[in-house]
mmCIF file of C-alpha atoms and ligand atoms in Angstrom:
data_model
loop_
_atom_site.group_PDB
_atom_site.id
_atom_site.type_symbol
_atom_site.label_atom_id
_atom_site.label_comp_id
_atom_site.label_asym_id
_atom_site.label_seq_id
_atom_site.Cartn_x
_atom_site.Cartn_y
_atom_site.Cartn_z
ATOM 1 C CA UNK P 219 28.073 15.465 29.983
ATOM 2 C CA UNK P 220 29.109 14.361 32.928
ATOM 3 C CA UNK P 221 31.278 15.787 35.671
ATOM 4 C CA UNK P 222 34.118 13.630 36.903
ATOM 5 C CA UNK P 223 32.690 12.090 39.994
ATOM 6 C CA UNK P 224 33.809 13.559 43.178
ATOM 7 C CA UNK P 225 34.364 10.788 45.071
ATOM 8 C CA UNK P 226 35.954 7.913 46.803
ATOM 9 C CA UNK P 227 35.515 4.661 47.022
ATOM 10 C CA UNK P 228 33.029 4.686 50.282
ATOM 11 C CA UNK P 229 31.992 8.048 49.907
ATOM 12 C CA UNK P 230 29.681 9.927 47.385
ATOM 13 C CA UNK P 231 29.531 13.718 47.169
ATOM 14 C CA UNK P 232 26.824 15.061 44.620
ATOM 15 C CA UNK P 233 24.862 18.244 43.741
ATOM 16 C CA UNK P 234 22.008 18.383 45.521
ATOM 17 C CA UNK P 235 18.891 16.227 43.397
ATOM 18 C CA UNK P 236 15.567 17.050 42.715
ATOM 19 C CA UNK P 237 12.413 14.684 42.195
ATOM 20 C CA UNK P 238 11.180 15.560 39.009
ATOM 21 C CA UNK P 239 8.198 13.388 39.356
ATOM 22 C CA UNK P 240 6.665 12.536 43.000
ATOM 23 C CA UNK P 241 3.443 12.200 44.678
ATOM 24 C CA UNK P 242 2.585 13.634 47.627
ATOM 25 C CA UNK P 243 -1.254 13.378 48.382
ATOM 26 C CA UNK P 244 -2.800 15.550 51.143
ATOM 27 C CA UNK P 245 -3.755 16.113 54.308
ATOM 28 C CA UNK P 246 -2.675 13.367 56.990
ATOM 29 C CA UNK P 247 -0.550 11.184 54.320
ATOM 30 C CA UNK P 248 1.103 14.871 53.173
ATOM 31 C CA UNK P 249 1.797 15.196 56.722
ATOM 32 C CA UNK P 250 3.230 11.839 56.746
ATOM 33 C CA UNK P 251 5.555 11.596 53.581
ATOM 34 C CA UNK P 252 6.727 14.797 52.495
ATOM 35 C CA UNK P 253 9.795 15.018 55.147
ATOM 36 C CA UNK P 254 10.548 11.557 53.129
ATOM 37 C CA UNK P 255 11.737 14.097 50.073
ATOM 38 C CA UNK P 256 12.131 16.955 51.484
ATOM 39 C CA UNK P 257 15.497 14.969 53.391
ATOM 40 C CA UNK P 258 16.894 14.130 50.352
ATOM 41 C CA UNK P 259 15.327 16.552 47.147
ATOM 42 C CA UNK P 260 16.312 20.276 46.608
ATOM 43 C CA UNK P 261 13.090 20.845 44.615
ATOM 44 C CA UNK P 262 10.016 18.029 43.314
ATOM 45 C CA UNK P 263 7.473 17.914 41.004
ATOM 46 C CA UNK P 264 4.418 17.963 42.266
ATOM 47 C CA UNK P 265 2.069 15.492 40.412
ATOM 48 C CA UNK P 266 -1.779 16.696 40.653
ATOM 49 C CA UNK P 267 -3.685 13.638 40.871
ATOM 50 C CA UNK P 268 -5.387 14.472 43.992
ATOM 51 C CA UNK P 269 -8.911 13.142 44.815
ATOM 52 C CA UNK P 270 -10.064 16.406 43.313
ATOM 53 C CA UNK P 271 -7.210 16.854 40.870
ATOM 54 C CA UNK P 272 -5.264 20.270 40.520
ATOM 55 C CA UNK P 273 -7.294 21.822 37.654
ATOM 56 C CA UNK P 274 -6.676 25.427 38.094
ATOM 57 C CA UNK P 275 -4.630 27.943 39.353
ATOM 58 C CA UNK P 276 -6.757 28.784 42.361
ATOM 59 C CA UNK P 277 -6.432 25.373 43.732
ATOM 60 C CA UNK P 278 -2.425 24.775 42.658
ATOM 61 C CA UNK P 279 -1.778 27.487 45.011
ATOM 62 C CA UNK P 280 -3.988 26.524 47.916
ATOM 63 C CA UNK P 281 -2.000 22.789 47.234
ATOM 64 C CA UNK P 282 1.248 24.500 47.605
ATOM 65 C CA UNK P 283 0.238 26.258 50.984
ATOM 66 C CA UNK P 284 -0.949 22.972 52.560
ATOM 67 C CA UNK P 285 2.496 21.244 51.152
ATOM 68 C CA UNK P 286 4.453 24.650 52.373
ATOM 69 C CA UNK P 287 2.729 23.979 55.287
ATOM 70 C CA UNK P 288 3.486 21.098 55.984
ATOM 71 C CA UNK P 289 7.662 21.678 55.313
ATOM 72 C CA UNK P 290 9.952 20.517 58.533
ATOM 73 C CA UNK P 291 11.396 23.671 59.444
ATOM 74 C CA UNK P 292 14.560 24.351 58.637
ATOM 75 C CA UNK P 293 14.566 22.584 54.656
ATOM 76 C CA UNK P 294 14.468 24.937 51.585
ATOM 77 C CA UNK P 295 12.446 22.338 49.873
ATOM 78 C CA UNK P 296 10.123 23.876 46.954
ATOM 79 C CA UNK P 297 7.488 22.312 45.577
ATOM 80 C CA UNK P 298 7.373 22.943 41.706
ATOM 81 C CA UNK P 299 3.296 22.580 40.819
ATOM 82 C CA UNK P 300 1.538 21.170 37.383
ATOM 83 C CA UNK P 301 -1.195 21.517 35.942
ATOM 84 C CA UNK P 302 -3.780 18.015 35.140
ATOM 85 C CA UNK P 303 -4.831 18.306 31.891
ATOM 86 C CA UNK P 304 -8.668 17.472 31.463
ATOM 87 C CA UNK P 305 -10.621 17.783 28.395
ATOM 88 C CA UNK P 306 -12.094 20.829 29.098
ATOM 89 C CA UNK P 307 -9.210 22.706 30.442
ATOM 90 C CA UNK P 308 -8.909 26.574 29.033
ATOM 91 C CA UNK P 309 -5.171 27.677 26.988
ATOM 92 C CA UNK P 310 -5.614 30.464 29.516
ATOM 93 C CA UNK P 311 -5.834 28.929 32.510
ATOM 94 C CA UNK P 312 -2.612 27.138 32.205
ATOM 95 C CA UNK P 313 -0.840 30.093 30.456
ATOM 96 C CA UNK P 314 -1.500 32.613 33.366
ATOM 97 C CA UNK P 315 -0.713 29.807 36.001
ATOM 98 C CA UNK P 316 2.842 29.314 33.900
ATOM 99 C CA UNK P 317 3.503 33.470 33.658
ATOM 100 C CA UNK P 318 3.075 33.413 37.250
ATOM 101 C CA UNK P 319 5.775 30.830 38.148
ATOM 102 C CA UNK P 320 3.247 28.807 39.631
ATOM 103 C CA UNK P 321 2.536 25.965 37.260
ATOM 104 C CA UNK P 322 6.090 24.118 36.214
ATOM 105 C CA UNK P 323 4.349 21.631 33.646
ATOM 106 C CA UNK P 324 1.075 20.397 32.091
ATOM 107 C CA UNK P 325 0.722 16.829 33.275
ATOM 108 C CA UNK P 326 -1.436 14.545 30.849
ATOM 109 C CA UNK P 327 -3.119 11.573 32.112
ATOM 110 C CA UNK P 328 -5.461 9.643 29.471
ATOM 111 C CA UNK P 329 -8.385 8.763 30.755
ATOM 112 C CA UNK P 330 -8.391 5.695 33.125
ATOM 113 C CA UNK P 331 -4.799 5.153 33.058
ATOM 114 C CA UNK P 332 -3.956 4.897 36.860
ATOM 115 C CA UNK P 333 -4.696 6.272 40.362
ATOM 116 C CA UNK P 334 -7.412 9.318 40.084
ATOM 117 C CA UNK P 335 -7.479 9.642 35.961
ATOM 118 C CA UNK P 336 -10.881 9.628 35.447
ATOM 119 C CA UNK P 337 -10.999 13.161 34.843
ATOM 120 C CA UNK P 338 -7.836 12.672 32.586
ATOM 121 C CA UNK P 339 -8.231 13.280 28.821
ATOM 122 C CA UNK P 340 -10.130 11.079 26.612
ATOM 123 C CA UNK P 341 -9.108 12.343 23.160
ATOM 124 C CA UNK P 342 -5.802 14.081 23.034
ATOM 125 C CA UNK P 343 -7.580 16.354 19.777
ATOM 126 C CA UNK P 344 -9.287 17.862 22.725
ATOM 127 C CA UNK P 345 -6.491 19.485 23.998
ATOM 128 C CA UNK P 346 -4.866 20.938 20.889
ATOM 129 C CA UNK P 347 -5.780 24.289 21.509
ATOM 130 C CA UNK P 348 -3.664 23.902 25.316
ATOM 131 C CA UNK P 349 -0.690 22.439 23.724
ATOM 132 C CA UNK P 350 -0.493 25.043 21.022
ATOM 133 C CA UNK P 351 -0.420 27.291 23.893
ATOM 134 C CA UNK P 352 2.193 25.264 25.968
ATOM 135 C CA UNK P 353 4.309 24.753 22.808
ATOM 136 C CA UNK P 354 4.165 28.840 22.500
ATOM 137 C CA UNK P 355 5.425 29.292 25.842
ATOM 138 C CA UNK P 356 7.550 26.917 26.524
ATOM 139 C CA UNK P 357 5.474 25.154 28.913
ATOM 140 C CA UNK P 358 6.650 21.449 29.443
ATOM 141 C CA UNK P 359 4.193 18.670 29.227
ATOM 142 C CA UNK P 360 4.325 15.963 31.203
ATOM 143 C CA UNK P 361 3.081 12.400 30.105
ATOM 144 C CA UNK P 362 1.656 9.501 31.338
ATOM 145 C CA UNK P 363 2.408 7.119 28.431
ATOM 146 C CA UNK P 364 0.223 4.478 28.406
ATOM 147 C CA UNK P 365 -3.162 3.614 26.722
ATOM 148 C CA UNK P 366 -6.042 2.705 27.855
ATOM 149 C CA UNK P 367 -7.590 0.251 25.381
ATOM 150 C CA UNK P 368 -8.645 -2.624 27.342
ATOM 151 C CA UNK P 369 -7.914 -4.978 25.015
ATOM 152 C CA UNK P 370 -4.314 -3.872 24.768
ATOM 153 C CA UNK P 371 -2.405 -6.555 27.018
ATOM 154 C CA UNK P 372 -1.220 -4.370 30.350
ATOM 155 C CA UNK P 373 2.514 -5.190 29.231
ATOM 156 C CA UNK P 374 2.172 -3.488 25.857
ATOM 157 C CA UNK P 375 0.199 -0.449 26.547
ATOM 158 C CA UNK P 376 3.412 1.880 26.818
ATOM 159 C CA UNK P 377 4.879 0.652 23.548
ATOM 160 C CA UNK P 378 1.206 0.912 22.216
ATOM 161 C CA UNK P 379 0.721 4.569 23.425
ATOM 162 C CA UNK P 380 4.017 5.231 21.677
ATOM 163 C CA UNK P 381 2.323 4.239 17.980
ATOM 164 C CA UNK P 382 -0.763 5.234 18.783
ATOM 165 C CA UNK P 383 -0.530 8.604 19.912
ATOM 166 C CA UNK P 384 3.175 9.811 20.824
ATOM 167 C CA UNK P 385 4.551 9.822 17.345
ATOM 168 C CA UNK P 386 1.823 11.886 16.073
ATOM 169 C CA UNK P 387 1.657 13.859 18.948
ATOM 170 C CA UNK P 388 5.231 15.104 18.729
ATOM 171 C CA UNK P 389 4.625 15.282 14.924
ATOM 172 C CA UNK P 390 2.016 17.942 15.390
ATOM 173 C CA UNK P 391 4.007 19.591 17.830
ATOM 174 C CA UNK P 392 7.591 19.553 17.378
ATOM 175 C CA UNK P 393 8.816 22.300 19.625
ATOM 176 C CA UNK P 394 7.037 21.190 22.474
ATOM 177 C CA UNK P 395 8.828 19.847 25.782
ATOM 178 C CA UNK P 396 7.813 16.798 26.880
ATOM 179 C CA UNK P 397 8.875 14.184 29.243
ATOM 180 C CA UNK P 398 7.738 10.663 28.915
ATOM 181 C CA UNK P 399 6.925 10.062 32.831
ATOM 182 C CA UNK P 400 8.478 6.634 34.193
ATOM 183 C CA UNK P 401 9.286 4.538 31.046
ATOM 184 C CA UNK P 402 9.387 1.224 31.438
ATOM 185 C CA UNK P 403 10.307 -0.166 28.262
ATOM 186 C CA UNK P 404 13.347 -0.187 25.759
ATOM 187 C CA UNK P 405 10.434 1.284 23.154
ATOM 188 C CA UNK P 406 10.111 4.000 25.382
ATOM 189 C CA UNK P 407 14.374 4.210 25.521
ATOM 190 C CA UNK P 408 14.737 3.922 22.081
ATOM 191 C CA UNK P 409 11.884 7.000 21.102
ATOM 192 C CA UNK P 410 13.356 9.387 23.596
ATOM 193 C CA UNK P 411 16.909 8.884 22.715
ATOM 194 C CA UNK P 412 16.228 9.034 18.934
ATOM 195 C CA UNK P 413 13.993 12.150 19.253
ATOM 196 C CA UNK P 414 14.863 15.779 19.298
ATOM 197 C CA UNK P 415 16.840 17.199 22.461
ATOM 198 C CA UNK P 416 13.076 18.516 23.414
ATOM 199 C CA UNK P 417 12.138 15.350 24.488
ATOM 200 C CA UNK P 418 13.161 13.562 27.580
ATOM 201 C CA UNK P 419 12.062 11.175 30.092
ATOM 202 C CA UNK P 420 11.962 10.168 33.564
ATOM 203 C CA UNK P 421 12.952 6.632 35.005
ATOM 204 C CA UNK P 422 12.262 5.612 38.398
ATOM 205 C CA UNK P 423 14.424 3.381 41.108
ATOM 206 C CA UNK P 424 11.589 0.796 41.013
ATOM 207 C CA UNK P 425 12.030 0.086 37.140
ATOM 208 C CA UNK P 426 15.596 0.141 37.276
ATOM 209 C CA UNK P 427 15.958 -2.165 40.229
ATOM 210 C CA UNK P 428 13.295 -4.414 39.716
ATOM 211 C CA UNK P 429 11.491 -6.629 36.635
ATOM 212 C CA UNK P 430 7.700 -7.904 36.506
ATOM 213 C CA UNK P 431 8.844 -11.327 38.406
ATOM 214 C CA UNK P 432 9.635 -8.846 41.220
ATOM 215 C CA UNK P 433 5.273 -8.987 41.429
ATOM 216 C CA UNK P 434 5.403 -12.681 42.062
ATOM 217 C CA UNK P 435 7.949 -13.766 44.038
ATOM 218 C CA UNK P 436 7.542 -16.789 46.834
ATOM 219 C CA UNK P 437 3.295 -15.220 46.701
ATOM 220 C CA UNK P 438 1.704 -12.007 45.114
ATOM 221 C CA UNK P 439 3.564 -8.845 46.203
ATOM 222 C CA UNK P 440 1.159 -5.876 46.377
ATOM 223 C CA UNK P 441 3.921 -3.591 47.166
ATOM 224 C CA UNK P 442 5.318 -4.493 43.853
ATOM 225 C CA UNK P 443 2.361 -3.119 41.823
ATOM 226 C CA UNK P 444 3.028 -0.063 40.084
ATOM 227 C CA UNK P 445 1.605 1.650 36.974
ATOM 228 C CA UNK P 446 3.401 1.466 34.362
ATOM 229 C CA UNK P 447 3.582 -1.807 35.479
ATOM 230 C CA UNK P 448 7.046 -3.598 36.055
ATOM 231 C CA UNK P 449 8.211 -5.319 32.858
ATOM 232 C CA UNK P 450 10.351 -8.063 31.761
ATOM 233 C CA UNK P 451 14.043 -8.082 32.533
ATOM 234 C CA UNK P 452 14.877 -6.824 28.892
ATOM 235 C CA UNK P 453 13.343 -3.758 29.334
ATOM 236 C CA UNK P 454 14.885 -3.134 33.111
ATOM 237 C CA UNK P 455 18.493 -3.675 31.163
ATOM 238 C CA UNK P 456 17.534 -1.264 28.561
ATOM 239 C CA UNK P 457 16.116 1.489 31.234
ATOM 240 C CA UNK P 458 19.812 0.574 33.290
ATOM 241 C CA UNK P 459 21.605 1.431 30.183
ATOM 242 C CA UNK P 460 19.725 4.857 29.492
ATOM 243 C CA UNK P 461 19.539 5.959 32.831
ATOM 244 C CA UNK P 462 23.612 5.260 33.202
ATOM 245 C CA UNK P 463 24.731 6.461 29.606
ATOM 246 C CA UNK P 464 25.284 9.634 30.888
ATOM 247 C CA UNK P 465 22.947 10.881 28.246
ATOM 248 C CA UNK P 466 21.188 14.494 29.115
ATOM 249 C CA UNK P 467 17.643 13.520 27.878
ATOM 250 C CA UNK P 468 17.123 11.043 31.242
ATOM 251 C CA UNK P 469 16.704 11.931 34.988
ATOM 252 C CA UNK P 470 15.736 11.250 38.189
ATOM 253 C CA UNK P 471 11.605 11.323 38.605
ATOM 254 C CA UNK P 472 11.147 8.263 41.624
ATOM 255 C CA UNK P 473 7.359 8.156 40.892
ATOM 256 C CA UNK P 474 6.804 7.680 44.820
ATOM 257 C CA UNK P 475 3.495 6.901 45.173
ATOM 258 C CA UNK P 476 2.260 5.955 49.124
ATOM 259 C CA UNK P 477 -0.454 4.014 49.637
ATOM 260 C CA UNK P 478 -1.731 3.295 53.008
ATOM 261 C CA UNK P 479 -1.767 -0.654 54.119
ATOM 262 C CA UNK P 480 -5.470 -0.959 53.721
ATOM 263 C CA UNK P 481 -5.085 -0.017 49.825
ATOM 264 C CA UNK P 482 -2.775 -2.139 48.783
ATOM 265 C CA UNK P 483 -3.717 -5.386 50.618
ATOM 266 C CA UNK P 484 -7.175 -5.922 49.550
ATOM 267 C CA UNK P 485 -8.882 -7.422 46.776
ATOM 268 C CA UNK P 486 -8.454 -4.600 44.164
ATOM 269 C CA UNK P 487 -5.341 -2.707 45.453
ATOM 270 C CA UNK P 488 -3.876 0.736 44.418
ATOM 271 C CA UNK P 489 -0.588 0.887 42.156
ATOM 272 C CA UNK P 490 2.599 2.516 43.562
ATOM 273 C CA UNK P 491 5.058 2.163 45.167
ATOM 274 C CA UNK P 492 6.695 4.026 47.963
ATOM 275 C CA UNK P 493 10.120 4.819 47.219
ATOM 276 C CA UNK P 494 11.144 8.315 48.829
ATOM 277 C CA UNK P 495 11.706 7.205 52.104
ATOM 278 C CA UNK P 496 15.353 5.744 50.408
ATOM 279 C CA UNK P 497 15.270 7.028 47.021
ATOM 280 C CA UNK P 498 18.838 8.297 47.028
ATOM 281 C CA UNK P 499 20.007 4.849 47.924
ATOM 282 C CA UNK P 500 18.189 2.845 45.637
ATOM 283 C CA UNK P 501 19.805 5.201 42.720
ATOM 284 C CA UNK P 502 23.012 4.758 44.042
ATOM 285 C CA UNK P 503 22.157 0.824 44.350
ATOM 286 C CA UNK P 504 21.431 0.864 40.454
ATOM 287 C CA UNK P 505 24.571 2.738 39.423
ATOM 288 C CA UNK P 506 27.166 0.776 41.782
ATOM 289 C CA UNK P 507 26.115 -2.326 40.409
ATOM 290 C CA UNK P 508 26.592 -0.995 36.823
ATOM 291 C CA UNK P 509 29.822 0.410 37.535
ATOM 292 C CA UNK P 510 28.653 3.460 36.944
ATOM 293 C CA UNK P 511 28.413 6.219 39.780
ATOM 294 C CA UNK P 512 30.394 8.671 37.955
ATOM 295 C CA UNK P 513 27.048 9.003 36.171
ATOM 296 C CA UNK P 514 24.550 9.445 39.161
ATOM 297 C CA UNK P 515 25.061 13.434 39.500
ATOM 298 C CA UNK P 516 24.206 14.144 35.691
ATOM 299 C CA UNK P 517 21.069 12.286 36.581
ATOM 300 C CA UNK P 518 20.243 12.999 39.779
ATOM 301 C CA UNK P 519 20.831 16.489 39.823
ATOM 302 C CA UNK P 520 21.702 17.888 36.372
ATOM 303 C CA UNK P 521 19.950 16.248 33.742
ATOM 304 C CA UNK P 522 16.704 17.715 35.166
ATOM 305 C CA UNK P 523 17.377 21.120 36.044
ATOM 306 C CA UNK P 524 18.952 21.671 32.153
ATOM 307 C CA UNK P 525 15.345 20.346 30.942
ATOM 308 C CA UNK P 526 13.268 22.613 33.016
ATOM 309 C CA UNK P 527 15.901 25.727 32.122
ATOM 310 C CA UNK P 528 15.948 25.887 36.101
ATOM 311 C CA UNK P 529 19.726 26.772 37.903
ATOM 312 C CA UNK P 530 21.231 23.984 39.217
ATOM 313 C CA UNK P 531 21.066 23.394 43.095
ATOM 314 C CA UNK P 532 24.145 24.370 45.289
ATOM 315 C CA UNK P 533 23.983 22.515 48.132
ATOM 316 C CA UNK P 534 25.623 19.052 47.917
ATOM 317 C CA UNK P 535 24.028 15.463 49.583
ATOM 318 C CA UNK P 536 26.495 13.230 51.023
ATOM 319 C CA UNK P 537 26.077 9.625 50.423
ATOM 320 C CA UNK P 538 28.489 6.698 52.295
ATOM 321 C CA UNK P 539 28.651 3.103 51.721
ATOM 322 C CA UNK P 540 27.307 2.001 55.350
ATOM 323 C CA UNK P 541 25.257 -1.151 54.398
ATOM 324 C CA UNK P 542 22.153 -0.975 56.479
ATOM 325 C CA UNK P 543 18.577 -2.665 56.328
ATOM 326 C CA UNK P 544 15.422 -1.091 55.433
ATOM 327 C CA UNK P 545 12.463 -1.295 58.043
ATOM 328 C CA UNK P 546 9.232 -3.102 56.663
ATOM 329 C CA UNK P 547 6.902 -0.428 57.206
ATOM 330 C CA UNK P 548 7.142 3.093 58.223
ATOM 331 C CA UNK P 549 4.617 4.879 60.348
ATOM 332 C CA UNK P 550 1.845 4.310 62.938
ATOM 333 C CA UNK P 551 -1.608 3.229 62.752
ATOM 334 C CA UNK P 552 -3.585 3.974 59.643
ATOM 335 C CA UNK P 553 -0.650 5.732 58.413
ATOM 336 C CA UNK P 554 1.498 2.675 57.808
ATOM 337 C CA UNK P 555 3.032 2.492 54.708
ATOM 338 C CA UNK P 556 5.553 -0.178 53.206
ATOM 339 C CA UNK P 557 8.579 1.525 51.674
ATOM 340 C CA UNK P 558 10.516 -0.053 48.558
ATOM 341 C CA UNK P 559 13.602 -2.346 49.698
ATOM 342 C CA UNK P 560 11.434 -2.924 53.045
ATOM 343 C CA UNK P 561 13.304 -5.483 55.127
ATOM 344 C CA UNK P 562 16.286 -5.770 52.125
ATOM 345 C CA UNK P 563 20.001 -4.113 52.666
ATOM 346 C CA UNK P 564 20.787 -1.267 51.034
ATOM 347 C CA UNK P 565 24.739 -0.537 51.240
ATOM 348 C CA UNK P 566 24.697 2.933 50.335
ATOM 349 C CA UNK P 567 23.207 5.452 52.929
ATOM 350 C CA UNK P 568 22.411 9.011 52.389
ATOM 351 C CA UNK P 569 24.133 11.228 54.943
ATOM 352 C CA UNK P 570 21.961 14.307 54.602
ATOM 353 C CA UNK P 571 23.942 17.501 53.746
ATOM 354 C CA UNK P 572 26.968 18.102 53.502
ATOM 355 C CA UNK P 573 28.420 20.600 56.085
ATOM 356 C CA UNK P 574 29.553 23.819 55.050
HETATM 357 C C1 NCD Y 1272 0.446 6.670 40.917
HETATM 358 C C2 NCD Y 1272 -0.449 7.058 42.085
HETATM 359 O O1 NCD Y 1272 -0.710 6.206 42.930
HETATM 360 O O2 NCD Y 1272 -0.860 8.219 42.156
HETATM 361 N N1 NCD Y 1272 0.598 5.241 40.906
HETATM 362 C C3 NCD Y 1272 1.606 4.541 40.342
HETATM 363 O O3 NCD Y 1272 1.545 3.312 40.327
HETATM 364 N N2 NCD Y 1272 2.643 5.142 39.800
HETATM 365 C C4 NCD Y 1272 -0.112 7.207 39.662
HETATM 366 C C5 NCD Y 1272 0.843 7.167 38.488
HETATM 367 O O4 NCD Y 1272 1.854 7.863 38.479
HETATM 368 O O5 NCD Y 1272 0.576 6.406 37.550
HETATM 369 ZN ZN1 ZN Y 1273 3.247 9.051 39.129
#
């Protein structure tokens, strides 16, 4: 699956990645974060939970003008757009935006289950008649696998969503494309890998690096709060194993999701966490420590691409063991936001580009 790595000891060469699942929010915060990926990703995917979330076509491509816009000159980055999935969304709607090349993926969010998802879907039934379309044309759909249920503990409600709604769901569907968005849990591991090859999933630095003590430690650690939310150390080995197997069906999707100081240190703060700033770096961490950086390209930058039937990038990203430490915040004023690692070493460093 894997290419031999080209590589020595101190010094990582790879295919350029993408971020097949990132958030990049608008105005002044897109202003503020988007070089963040744009440095190190070839191409993203665009999530669409937006204030007023990215329902149509008309306002996908306005989106992609104000991210275009806000591009440091000189990068090739492209933004790849989806689609949020509401209850009353129209097969058409999401069929022309796909035959255009505008909309990559579909992105399901149930109703409630994290940062702007109230307009998500509150019976998947109601969007049969969109994922017969998207099955049709190939159109990937992208999930947020949790449920809702209240009375589901918050530590169970990906391996619930799984019974509940996933099974049946690919069931009804079987030639649809689907990636399970940030799994967290060796459930999650265990459905993808023993499903067909059109079902993949996403993993993110956070889950791979960290377990739910992460939360907790010496106080509570509002940086650490993420949905899905961290789990127990069990499932982080299981996620290591997956992501590092070398296996086609997983791939890089960092899930960065900024929020500014004043939402996450309050009473009732916002889940995310902001990893692009060193998202190469905390792969890289993950695989080192398993022994296992031969595997990083395949998921960094192959893995994904294959999925999405999209070429593979050509540039390369040069990455060199130069241990160095991560600043606590980034940003001024208002804009301040706390990346992951802050004020921990990292030893691996991305480089930028290689030169031609
Ligand atoms: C995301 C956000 O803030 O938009 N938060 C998160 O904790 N991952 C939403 C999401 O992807 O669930
Ligand atoms: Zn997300």
């Amino acid at each position: 699956m894997s290419n031999p790595p080209n590589s020595v000891p101190n010094r990582l060469i790879l295919r350029q990645p993408d971020d097949w699942h990132v958030h990049v929010r608008d105005g002044a915060v897109l202003e503020s974060v988007l070089a963040y990926t744009t440095r190190q990703f070839a191409r993203a995917i665009i999530m669409p939970n937006l204030a007023q979330p990215i329902t149509t076509v008309a306002l996908a491509a306005a989106y992609r003008e104000r991210i275009q816009a806000a591009i440091p000159e000189g990068s090739a980055f492209k933004p790849l757009m989806t689609c949020y999935l509401t209850d009353e969304m129209a097969p058409d709607e999401v069929e022309r935006g796909f035959a255009s090349g505008l909309f990559a993926a579909c992105k399901l969010y149930p109703a409630g289950a994290t940062t702007n998802s109230s307009h998500g879907v509150t019976d998947i039934a109601k969007i049969y008649p969109v994922l017969e379309t998207m099955q049709r044309i190939g159109m990937p759909l992208l999930v947020h696998g949790e449920v809702t249920d209240t009375a589901i503990d918050i530590f169970d409600r990906e391996a619930v969503f799984i019974d509940r709604i996933l099974s049946k769901l690919i069931a009804d569907f079987p030639a649809l494309k689907l990636v399970f968005e940030h799994i967290t849990t060796a459930e999650a591991v265990d459905f993808v890998t023993d499903s067909g090859q059109q079902i993949a999933a996403t993993i993110t630095p956070h889950h791979l690096d960290c377990n739910r003590n992460a939360m907790f430690q010496g106080g509570m650690r509002p940086d650490f709060y993420c949905l899905p939310i961290l789990k127990r150390e069990t499932h982080r080995t299981a996620l290591r194993k997956a992501a590092t197997s070398g296996s086609a069906k997983f791939f890089l999707g960092t899930d960065s999701a900024p929020h500014t100081r004043d939402k996450k240190e309050t009473a009732c703060g916002c889940a995310g966490i902001f990893n692009a700033p060193y998202a190469l770096e905390s792969y890289a961490k993950t695989f080192d420590e398993d022994g296992a950086l031969d595997k990083l390209e395949a998921f960094a930058s192959e893995n994904g691409p294959k999925f999405y039937g999209l070429e593979l990038n050509k540039a390369r990203v040069v990455l060199e063991r130069k241990p160095f430490s991560v600043p606590s915040l980034l940003g001024d004023g208002a804009l301040q936001l706390a990346p992951f690692h802050a004020g921990n070493r990292l030893a691996w460093r991305f480089m930028g580009l290689e030169k031609p």
